[in-house]
Coordinates of C-alpha atoms in Angstrom, one line a residue:
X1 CA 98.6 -38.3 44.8
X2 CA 101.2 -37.5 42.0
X3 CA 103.0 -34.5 42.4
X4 CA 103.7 -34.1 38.7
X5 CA 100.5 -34.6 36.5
X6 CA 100.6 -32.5 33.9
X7 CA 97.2 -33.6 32.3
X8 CA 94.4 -36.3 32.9
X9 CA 97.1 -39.3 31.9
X10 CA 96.7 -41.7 28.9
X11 CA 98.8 -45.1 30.0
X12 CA 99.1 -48.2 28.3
X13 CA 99.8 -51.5 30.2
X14 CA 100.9 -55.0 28.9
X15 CA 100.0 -57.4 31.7
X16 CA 98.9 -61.2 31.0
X17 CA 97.2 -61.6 34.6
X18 CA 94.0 -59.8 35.5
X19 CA 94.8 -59.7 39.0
X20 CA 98.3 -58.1 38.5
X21 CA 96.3 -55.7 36.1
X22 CA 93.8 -55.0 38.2
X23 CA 96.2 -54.4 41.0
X24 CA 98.5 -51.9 39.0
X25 CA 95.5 -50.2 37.5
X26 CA 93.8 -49.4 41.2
X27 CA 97.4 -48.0 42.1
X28 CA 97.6 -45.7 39.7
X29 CA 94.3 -44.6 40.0
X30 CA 94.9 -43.8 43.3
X31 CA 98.0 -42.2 42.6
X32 CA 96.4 -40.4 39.6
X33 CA 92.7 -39.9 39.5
X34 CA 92.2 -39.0 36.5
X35 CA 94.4 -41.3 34.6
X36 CA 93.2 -43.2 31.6
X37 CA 94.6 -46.8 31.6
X38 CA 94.3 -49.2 28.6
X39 CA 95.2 -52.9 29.4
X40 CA 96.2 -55.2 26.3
X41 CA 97.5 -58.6 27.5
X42 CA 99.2 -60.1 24.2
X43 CA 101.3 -59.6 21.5
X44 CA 98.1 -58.4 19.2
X45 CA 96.1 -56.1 21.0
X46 CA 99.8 -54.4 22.2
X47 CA 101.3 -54.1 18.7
X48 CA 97.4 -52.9 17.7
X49 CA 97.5 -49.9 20.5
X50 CA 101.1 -48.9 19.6
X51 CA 99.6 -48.2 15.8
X52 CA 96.8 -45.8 17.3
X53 CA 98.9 -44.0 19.0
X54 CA 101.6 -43.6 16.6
X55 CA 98.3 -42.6 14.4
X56 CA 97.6 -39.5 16.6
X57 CA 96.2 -41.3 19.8
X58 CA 99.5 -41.1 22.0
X59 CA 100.3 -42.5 25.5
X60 CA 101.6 -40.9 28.1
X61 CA 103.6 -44.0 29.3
X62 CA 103.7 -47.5 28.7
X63 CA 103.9 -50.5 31.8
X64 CA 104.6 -53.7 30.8
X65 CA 105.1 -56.5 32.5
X66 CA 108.7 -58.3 31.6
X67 CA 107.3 -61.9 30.3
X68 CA 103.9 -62.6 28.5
X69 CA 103.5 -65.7 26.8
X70 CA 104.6 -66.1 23.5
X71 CA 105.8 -62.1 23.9
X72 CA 108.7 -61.3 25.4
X73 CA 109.4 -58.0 27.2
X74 CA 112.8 -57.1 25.4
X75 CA 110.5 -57.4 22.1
X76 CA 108.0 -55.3 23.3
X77 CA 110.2 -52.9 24.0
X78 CA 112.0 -53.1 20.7
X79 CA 108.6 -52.7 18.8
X80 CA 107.8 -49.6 21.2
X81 CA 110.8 -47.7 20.6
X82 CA 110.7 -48.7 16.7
X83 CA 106.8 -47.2 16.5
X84 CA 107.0 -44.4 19.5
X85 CA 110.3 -44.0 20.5
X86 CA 109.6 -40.7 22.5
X87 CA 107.1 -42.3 24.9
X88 CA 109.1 -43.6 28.4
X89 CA 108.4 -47.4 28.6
X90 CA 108.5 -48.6 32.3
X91 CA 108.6 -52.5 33.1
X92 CA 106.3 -53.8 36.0
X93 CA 107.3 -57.3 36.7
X94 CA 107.6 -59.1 39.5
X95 CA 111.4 -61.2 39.3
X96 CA 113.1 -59.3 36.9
X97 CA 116.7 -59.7 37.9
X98 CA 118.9 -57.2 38.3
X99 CA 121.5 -58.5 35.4
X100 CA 118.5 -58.1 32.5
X101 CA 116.8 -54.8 34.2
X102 CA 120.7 -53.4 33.4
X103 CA 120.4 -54.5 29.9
X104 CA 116.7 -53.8 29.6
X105 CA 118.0 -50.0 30.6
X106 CA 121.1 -50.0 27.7
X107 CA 118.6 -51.2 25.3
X108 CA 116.3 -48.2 25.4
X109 CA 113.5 -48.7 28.8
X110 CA 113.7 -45.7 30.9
X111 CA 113.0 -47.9 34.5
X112 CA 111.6 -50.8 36.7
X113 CA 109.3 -50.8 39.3
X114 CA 109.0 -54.5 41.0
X115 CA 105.3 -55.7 41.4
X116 CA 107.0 -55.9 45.4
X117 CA 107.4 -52.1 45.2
X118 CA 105.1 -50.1 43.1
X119 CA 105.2 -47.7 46.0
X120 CA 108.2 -46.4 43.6
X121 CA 105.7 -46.5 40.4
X122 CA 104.7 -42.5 41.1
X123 CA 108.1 -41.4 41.7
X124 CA 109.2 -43.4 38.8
X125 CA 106.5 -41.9 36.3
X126 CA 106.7 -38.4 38.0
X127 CA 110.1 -38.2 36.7
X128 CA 109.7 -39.9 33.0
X129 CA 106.9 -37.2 32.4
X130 CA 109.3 -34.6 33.6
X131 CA 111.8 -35.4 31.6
X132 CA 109.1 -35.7 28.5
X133 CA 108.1 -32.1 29.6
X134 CA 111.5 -31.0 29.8
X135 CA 112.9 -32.8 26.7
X136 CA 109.8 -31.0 24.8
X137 CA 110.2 -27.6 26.1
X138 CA 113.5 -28.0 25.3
X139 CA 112.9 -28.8 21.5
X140 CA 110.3 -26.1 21.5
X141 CA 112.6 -23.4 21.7
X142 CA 115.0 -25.1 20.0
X143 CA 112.9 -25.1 17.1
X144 CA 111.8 -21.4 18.1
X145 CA 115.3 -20.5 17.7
X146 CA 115.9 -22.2 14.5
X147 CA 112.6 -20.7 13.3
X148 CA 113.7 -16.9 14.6
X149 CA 117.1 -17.4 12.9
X150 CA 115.7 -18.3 9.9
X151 CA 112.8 -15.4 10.3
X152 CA 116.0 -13.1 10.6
X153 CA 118.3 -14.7 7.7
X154 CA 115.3 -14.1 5.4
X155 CA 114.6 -10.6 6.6
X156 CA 118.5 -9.8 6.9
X157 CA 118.8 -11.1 3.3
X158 CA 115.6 -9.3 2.1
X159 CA 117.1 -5.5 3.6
X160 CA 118.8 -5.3 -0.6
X161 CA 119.4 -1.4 0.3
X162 CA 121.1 -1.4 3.8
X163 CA 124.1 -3.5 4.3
X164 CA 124.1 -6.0 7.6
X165 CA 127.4 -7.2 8.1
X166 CA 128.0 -9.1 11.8
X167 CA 131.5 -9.2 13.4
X168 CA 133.4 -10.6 15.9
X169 CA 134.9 -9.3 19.1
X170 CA 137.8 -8.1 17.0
X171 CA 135.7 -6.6 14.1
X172 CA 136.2 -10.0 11.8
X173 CA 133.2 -10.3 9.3
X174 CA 131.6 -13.7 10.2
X175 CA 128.0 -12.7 8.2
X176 CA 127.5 -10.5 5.4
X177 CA 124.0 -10.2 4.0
X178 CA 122.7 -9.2 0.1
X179 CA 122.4 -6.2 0.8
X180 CA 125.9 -5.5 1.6
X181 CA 127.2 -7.6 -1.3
X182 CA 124.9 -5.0 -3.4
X183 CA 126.3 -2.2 -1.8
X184 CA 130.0 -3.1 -1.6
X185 CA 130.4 -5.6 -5.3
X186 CA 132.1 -7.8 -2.9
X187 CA 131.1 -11.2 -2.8
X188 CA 130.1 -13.1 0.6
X189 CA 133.0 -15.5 0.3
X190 CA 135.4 -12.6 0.1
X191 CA 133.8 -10.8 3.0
X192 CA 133.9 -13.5 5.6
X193 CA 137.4 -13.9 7.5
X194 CA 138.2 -10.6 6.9
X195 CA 138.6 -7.6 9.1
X196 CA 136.0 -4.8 8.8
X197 CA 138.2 -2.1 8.4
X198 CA 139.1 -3.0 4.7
X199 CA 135.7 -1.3 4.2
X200 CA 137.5 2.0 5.5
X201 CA 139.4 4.7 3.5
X202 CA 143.2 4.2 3.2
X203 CA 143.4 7.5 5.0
X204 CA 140.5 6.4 7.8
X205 CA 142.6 3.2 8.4
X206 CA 146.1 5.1 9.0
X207 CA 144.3 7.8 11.3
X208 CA 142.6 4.8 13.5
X209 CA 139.2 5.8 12.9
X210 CA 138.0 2.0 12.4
X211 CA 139.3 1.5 16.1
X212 CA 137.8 4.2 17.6
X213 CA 134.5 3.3 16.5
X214 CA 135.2 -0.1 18.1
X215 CA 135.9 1.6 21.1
X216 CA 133.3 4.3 20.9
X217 CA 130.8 0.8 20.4
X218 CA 132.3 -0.8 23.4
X219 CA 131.8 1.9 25.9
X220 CA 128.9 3.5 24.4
X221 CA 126.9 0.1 23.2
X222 CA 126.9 1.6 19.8
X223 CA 128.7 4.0 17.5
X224 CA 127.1 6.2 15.0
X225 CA 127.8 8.7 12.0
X226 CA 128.3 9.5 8.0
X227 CA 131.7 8.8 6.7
X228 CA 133.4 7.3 3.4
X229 CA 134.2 4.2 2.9
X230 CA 135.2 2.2 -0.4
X231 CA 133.4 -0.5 -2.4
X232 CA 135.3 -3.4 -3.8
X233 CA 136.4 -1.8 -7.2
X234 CA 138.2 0.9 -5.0
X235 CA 134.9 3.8 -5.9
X236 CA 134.2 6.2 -2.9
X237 CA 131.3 5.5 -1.1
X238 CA 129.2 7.9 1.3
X239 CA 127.8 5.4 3.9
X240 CA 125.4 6.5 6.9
X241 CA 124.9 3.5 9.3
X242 CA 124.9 2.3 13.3
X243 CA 127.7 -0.7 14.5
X244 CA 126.4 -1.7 18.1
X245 CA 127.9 -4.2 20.6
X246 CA 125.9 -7.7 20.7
X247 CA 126.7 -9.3 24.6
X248 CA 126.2 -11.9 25.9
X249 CA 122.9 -12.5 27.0
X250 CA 119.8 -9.9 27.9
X251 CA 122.2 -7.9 30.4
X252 CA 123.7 -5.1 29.1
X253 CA 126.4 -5.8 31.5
X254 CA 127.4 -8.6 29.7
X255 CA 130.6 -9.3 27.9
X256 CA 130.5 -8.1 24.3
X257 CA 130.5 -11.1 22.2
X258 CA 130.5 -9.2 18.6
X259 CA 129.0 -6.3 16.7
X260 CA 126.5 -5.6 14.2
X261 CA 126.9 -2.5 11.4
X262 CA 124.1 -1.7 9.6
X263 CA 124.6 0.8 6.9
X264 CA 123.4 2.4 3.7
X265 CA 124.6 4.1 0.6
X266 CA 124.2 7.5 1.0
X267 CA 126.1 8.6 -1.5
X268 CA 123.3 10.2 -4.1
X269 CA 121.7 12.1 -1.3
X270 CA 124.9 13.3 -0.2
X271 CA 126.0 14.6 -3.3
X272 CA 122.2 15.7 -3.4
X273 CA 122.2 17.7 -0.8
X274 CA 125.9 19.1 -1.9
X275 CA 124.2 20.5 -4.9
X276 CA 121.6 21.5 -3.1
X277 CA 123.8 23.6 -0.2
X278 CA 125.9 24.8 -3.8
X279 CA 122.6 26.0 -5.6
X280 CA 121.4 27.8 -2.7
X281 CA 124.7 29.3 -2.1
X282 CA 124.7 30.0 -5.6
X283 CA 121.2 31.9 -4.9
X284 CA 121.8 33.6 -2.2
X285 CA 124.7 35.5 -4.2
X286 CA 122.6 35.9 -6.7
X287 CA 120.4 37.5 -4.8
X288 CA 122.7 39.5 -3.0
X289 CA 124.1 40.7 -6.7
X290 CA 120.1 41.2 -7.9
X291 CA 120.0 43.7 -4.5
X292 CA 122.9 45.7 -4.9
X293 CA 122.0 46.0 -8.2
X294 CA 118.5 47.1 -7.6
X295 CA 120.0 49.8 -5.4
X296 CA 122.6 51.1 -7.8
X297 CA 120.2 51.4 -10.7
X298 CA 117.6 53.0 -8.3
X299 CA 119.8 55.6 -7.2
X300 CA 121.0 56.0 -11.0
X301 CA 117.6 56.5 -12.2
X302 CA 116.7 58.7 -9.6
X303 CA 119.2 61.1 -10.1
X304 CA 117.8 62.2 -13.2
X305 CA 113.9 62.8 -12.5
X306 CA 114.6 65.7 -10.1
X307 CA 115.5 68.0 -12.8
X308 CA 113.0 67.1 -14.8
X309 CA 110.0 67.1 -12.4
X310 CA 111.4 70.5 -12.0
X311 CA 111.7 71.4 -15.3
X312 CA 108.2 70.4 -16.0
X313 CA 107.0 72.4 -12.9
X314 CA 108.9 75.7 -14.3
X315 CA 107.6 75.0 -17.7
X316 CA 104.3 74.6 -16.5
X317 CA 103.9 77.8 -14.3
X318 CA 106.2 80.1 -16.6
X319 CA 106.4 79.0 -20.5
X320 CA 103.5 79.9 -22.8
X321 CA 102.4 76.4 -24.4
X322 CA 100.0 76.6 -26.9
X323 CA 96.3 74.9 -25.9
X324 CA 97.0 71.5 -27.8
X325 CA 100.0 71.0 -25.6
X326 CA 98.7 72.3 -22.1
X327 CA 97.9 68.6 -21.3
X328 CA 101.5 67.6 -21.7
X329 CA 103.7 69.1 -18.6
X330 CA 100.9 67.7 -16.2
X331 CA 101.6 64.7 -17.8
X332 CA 105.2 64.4 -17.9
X333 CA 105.0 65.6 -14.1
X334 CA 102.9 62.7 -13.0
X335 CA 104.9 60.2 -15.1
X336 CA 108.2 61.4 -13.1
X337 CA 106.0 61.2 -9.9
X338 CA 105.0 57.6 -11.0
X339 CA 108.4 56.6 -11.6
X340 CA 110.1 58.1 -8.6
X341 CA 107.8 56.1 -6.6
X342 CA 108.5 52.8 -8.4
X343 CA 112.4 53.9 -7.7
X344 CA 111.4 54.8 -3.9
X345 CA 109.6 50.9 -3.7
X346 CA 112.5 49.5 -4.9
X347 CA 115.4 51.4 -2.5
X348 CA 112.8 50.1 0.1
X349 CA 112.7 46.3 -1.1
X350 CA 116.8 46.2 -1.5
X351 CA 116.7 48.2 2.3
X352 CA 114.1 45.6 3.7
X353 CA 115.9 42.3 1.6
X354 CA 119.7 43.9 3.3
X355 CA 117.8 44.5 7.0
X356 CA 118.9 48.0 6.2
X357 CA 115.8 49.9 7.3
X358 CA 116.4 53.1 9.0
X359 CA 113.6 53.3 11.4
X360 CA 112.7 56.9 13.4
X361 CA 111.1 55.3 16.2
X362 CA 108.8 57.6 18.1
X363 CA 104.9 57.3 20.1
X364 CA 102.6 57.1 16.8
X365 CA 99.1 57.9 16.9
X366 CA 97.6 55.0 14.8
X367 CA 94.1 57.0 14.4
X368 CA 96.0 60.1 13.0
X369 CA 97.8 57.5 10.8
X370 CA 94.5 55.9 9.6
X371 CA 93.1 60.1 8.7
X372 CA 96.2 60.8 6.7
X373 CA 95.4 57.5 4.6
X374 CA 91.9 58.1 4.2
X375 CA 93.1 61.7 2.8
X376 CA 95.3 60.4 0.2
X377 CA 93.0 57.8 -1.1
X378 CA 90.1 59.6 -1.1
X379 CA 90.7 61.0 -5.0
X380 CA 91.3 57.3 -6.2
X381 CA 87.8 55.7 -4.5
X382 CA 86.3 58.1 -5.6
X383 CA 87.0 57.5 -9.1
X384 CA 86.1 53.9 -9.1
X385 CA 82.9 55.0 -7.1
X386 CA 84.4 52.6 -4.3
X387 CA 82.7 53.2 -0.4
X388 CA 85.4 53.6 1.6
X389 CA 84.4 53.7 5.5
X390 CA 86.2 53.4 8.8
X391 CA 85.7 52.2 12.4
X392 CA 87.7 52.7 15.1
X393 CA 86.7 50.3 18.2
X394 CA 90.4 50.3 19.8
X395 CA 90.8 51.0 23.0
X396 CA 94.5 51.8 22.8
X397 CA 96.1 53.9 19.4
X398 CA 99.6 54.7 20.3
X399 CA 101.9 52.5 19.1
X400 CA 106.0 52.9 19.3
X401 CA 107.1 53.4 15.3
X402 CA 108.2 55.3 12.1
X403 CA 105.1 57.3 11.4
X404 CA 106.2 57.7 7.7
X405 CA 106.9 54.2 7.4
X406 CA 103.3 52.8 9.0
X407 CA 101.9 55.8 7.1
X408 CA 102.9 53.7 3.9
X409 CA 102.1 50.7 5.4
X410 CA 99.1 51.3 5.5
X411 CA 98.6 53.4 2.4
X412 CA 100.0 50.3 0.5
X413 CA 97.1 47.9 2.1
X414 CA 94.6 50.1 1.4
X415 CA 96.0 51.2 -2.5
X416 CA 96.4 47.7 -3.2
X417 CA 92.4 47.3 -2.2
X418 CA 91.6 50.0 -4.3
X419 CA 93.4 48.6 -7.1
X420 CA 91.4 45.4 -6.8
X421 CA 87.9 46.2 -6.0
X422 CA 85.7 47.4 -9.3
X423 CA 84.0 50.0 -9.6
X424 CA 80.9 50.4 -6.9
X425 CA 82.6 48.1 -4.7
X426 CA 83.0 48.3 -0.7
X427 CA 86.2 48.8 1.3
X428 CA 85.9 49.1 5.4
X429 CA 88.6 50.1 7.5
X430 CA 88.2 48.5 10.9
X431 CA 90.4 49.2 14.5
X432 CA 89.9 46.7 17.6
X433 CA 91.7 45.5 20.3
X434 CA 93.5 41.9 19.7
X435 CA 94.4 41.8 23.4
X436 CA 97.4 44.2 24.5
X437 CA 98.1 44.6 20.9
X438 CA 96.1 47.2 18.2
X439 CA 94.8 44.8 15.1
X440 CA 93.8 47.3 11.7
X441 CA 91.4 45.3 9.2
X442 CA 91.4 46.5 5.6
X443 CA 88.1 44.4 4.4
X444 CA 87.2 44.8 0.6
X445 CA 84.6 42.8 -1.6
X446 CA 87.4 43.0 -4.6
X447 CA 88.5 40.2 -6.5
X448 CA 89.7 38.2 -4.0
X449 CA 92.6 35.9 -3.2
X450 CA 92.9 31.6 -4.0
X451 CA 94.1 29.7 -1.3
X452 CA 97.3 28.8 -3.8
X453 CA 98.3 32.3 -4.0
X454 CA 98.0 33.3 -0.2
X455 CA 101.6 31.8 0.7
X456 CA 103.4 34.2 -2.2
X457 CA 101.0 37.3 -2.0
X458 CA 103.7 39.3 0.2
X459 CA 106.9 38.3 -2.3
X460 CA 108.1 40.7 -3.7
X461 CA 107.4 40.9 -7.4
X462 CA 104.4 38.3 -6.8
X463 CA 100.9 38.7 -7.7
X464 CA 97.4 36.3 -7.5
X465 CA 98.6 34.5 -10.6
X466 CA 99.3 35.5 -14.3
X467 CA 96.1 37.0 -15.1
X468 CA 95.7 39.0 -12.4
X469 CA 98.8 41.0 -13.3
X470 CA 98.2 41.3 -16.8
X471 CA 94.7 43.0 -16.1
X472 CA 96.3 44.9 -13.2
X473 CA 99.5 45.6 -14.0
X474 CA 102.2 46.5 -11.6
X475 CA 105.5 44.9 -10.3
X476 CA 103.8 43.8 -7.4
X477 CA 106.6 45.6 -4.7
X478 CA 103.3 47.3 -2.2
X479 CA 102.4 44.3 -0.2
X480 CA 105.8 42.8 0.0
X481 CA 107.3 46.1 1.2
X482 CA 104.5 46.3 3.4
X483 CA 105.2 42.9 4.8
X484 CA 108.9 44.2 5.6
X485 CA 108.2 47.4 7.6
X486 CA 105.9 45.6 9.5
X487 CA 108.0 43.0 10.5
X488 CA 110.7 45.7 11.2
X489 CA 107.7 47.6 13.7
X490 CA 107.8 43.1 15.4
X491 CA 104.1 43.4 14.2
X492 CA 102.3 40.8 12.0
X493 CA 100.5 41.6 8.7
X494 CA 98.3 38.7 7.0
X495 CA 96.2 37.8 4.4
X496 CA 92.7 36.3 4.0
X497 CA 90.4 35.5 1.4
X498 CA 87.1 32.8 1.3
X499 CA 88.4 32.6 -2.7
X500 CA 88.3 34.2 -5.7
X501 CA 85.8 36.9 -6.0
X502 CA 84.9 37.1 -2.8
X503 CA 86.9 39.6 -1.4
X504 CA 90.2 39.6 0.8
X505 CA 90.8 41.1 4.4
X506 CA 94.2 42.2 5.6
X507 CA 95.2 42.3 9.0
X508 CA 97.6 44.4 10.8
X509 CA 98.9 43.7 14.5
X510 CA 101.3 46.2 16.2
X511 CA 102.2 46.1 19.6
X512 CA 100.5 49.2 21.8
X513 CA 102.1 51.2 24.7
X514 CA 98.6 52.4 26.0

């Protein structure tokens, strides 16, 4: 049996004499089991099967014998090669002389078997079909390769915003896709033959930059960065990109054959991100100015509400104002008191915004903390007929801190839920353990906070939204000086709210030492 069989075989055999037919046809059989073997003994019936399988019924191989009356092998041959030239055609004849099997050969037949020998016939087949198989592999991926270089022309061509420009060993352009002409205005024909480094800055060129990439792509297997380069009307151009070493071969140890750059214009998102870096810079100072300014003004105003807090105090206790006037000293002294405090938030916010916070770090008992709060508040809830309860379900209270400072933390929170809760509403104060650390809950059924707003509600000068602060008023400084000493104590103070009208809780987590 056949050593090489690829596939139940299809031959076709041009032999005049049954008995020579018959006698090829059982050795190939038993050579090939499965083989298929149509026998046509004249001129007709052989031109008649070469149309079928030039029509999509192929052979595999043709036999013919050399001489069949009125047909000659050399024709059949001819007309073979002329309909399918790709399928081997093998004479089987018994004399065929070794002068005409030479020319049979130059003319096109891929071999002879004698009729004496067709012991050869299997070895002689085995290897046409392996050169078929070969020959057709071999056109497979040339065709492959054809198909993937066209595949990559299109997609190299179709890359409009990133250059893809392909050199040689030496950096010479040899391709240079649309994209790049886009990028650099320089034409393909101008590109190609020319060294890469005429992309480079005069100044890049004399301080060997375009070779030390080279290099830096040689050792490395590719070279990467952000530099200038220059378009062809001579315009700067900030360029981003990648040149890696193409070898030979899949081995990465094999010798570098080229390189491929691939680059972009980067120029608008570098000048971009230049203004950007400028505008921040800009507003930072700006900032900066806004604070010490802030500072100085609070420290200006200050200065002159002492005397008059005190003047209004002396007035108060020692001058004789007439009835229709009494109302006006306690007036004028809660309108200084009002102020100062405004001036007091915003030393703290310029302190806080500086990291200027003087902290008098000491043991702080949160619960006394929590009392003192409930003390100062108690006038305002009552006013707005607000219940205002507390729980304490900590295990641990002492915290390490600036009692003052949590003291108006806290005062702050709860204020601020005063301020926004109506009249008859609920406010809890709640103390648990969140782990090793104390967590206080300020819970209110107040007006609530959008899930928009929750991101800004600790900025300073930031309310709920526009509406909120025209029916509230204020300069909304509490909850973002809050937010400051808290962060100063390395606790965590947040916001939460289902929505608007539905009430807000805030949270404060501060590290225990018990």
């Amino acid at each position: 049996m056949s050593a090489f069989a690829p596939a139940p075989l299809k031959i076709l055999l041009l032999e005049d004499s049954k008995f020579d037919a018959e006698f090829v046809g059982e050795f190939v059989r038993a050579n090939y089991p499965l083989a298929r073997l149509d026998v046509v003994d004249d001129e007709a019936g052989f031109r008649d099967a070469l149309a079928q399988a030039a029509a999509g019924q192929p052979y595999d191989a043709i036999l013919s014998d050399h001489e069949v009356p009125g047909y000659g092998g050399p024709q059949a041959l001819d007309h073979a090669l002329g309909v399918v030239p790709r399928t081997p055609f093998i004479f089987v004849s018994g004399l065929i002389g070794e002068e005409n099997a030479v020319d049979l050969l130059k003319r096109g037949a891929t071999d002879y078997v004698s009729k004496n020998r067709l012991s050869r016939l299997p070895v002689v087949l085995d290897r046409a079909l392996r050169e078929v198989a070969e020959r057709e592999a071999r056109e497979r991926a040339e065709r492959r390769a054809r198909k993937a270089d066209e595949i990559y022309g299109r997609v190299v061509d179709a890359l409009n915003d990133y250059a893809v420009i392909l050199l040689d060993r030496d950096g010479v352009i040899r391709d240079w896709n649309r994209g790049a002409i886009a990028i650099f205005g320089l034409a393909r024909e101008q590109a190609l033959g020319s060294h890469f480094g005429r992309l480079f800055t005069d100044e890049d060129r004399a301080a060997g930059v375009v070779e030390r990439e080279l290099d830096a792509a040689r050792r490395n297997g590719s070279s990467s960065g952000d530099r200038w380069l220059r378009r062809a009307d001579g315009t700067p151009m900030r360029a981003d990109g990648v040149l890696t070493a193409l070898r030979d071969g899949d081995d990465e140890a094999g010798e570098i054959n080229g390189f491929c750059k691939i680059l972009r214009d980067g120029t608008d998102a570098y000048e971009n991100a230049a203004a950007l870096r400028e505008a921040k810079d800009e507003a930072e100072r700006a900032n900066r100015t806004k604070d010490r300014f802030l500072a100085v003004l609070s420290h200006e105003l200050r200065t002159p509400l002492a005397p008059i807090a005190t003047a209004a105090e002396v007035l108060e206790r020692e001058a004789g104002v007439p009835p229709q006037y009494a109302a006006l000293l306690p007036m004028i002294r809660r309108n200084v008191a009002l102020e100062a405090r405004l001036i007091d938030d915003l030393l703290d916010l310029t302190a806080i915004a500086a990291g200027k916070v003087t902290l008098k770090l000491d043991r702080v008992d949160m619960r006394q903390v929590v009392d003192a709060v409930l003390d100062m508040v108690k006038e305002a809830s009552l006013e707005k007929r607000i219940s205002l309860t507390s729980r304490w379900d900590a295990a641990r209270a002492t915290v390490r801190g600036d009692a003052a400072r949590l003291q108006q933390v806290l005062w702050n929170i709860v204020h601020n839920a005063i301020k926004f809760t109506p009249e008859g509403g609920r406010i809890d104060l709640r103390a648990d353990d969140d782990g090793p650390r104390l967590r206080l809950r300020c819970i209110d059924d107040g007006i609530g906070i959008d899930r928009a707003s929750r991101d800004r509600i600790f900025s300073a000068f930031e309310q709920a939204d526009g509406a909120v602060a025209r029916r509230f008023g204020g300069l909304g400084l509490g909850l973002a000086i809050a937010h400051g000493l808290v962060t100063e104590h390395g606790g965590r103070l947040e916001a939460d709210s289902p929505g608007p009208g539905q009430g807000a809780t805030f949270t404060l987590t501060l590290d225990t030492l018990d």
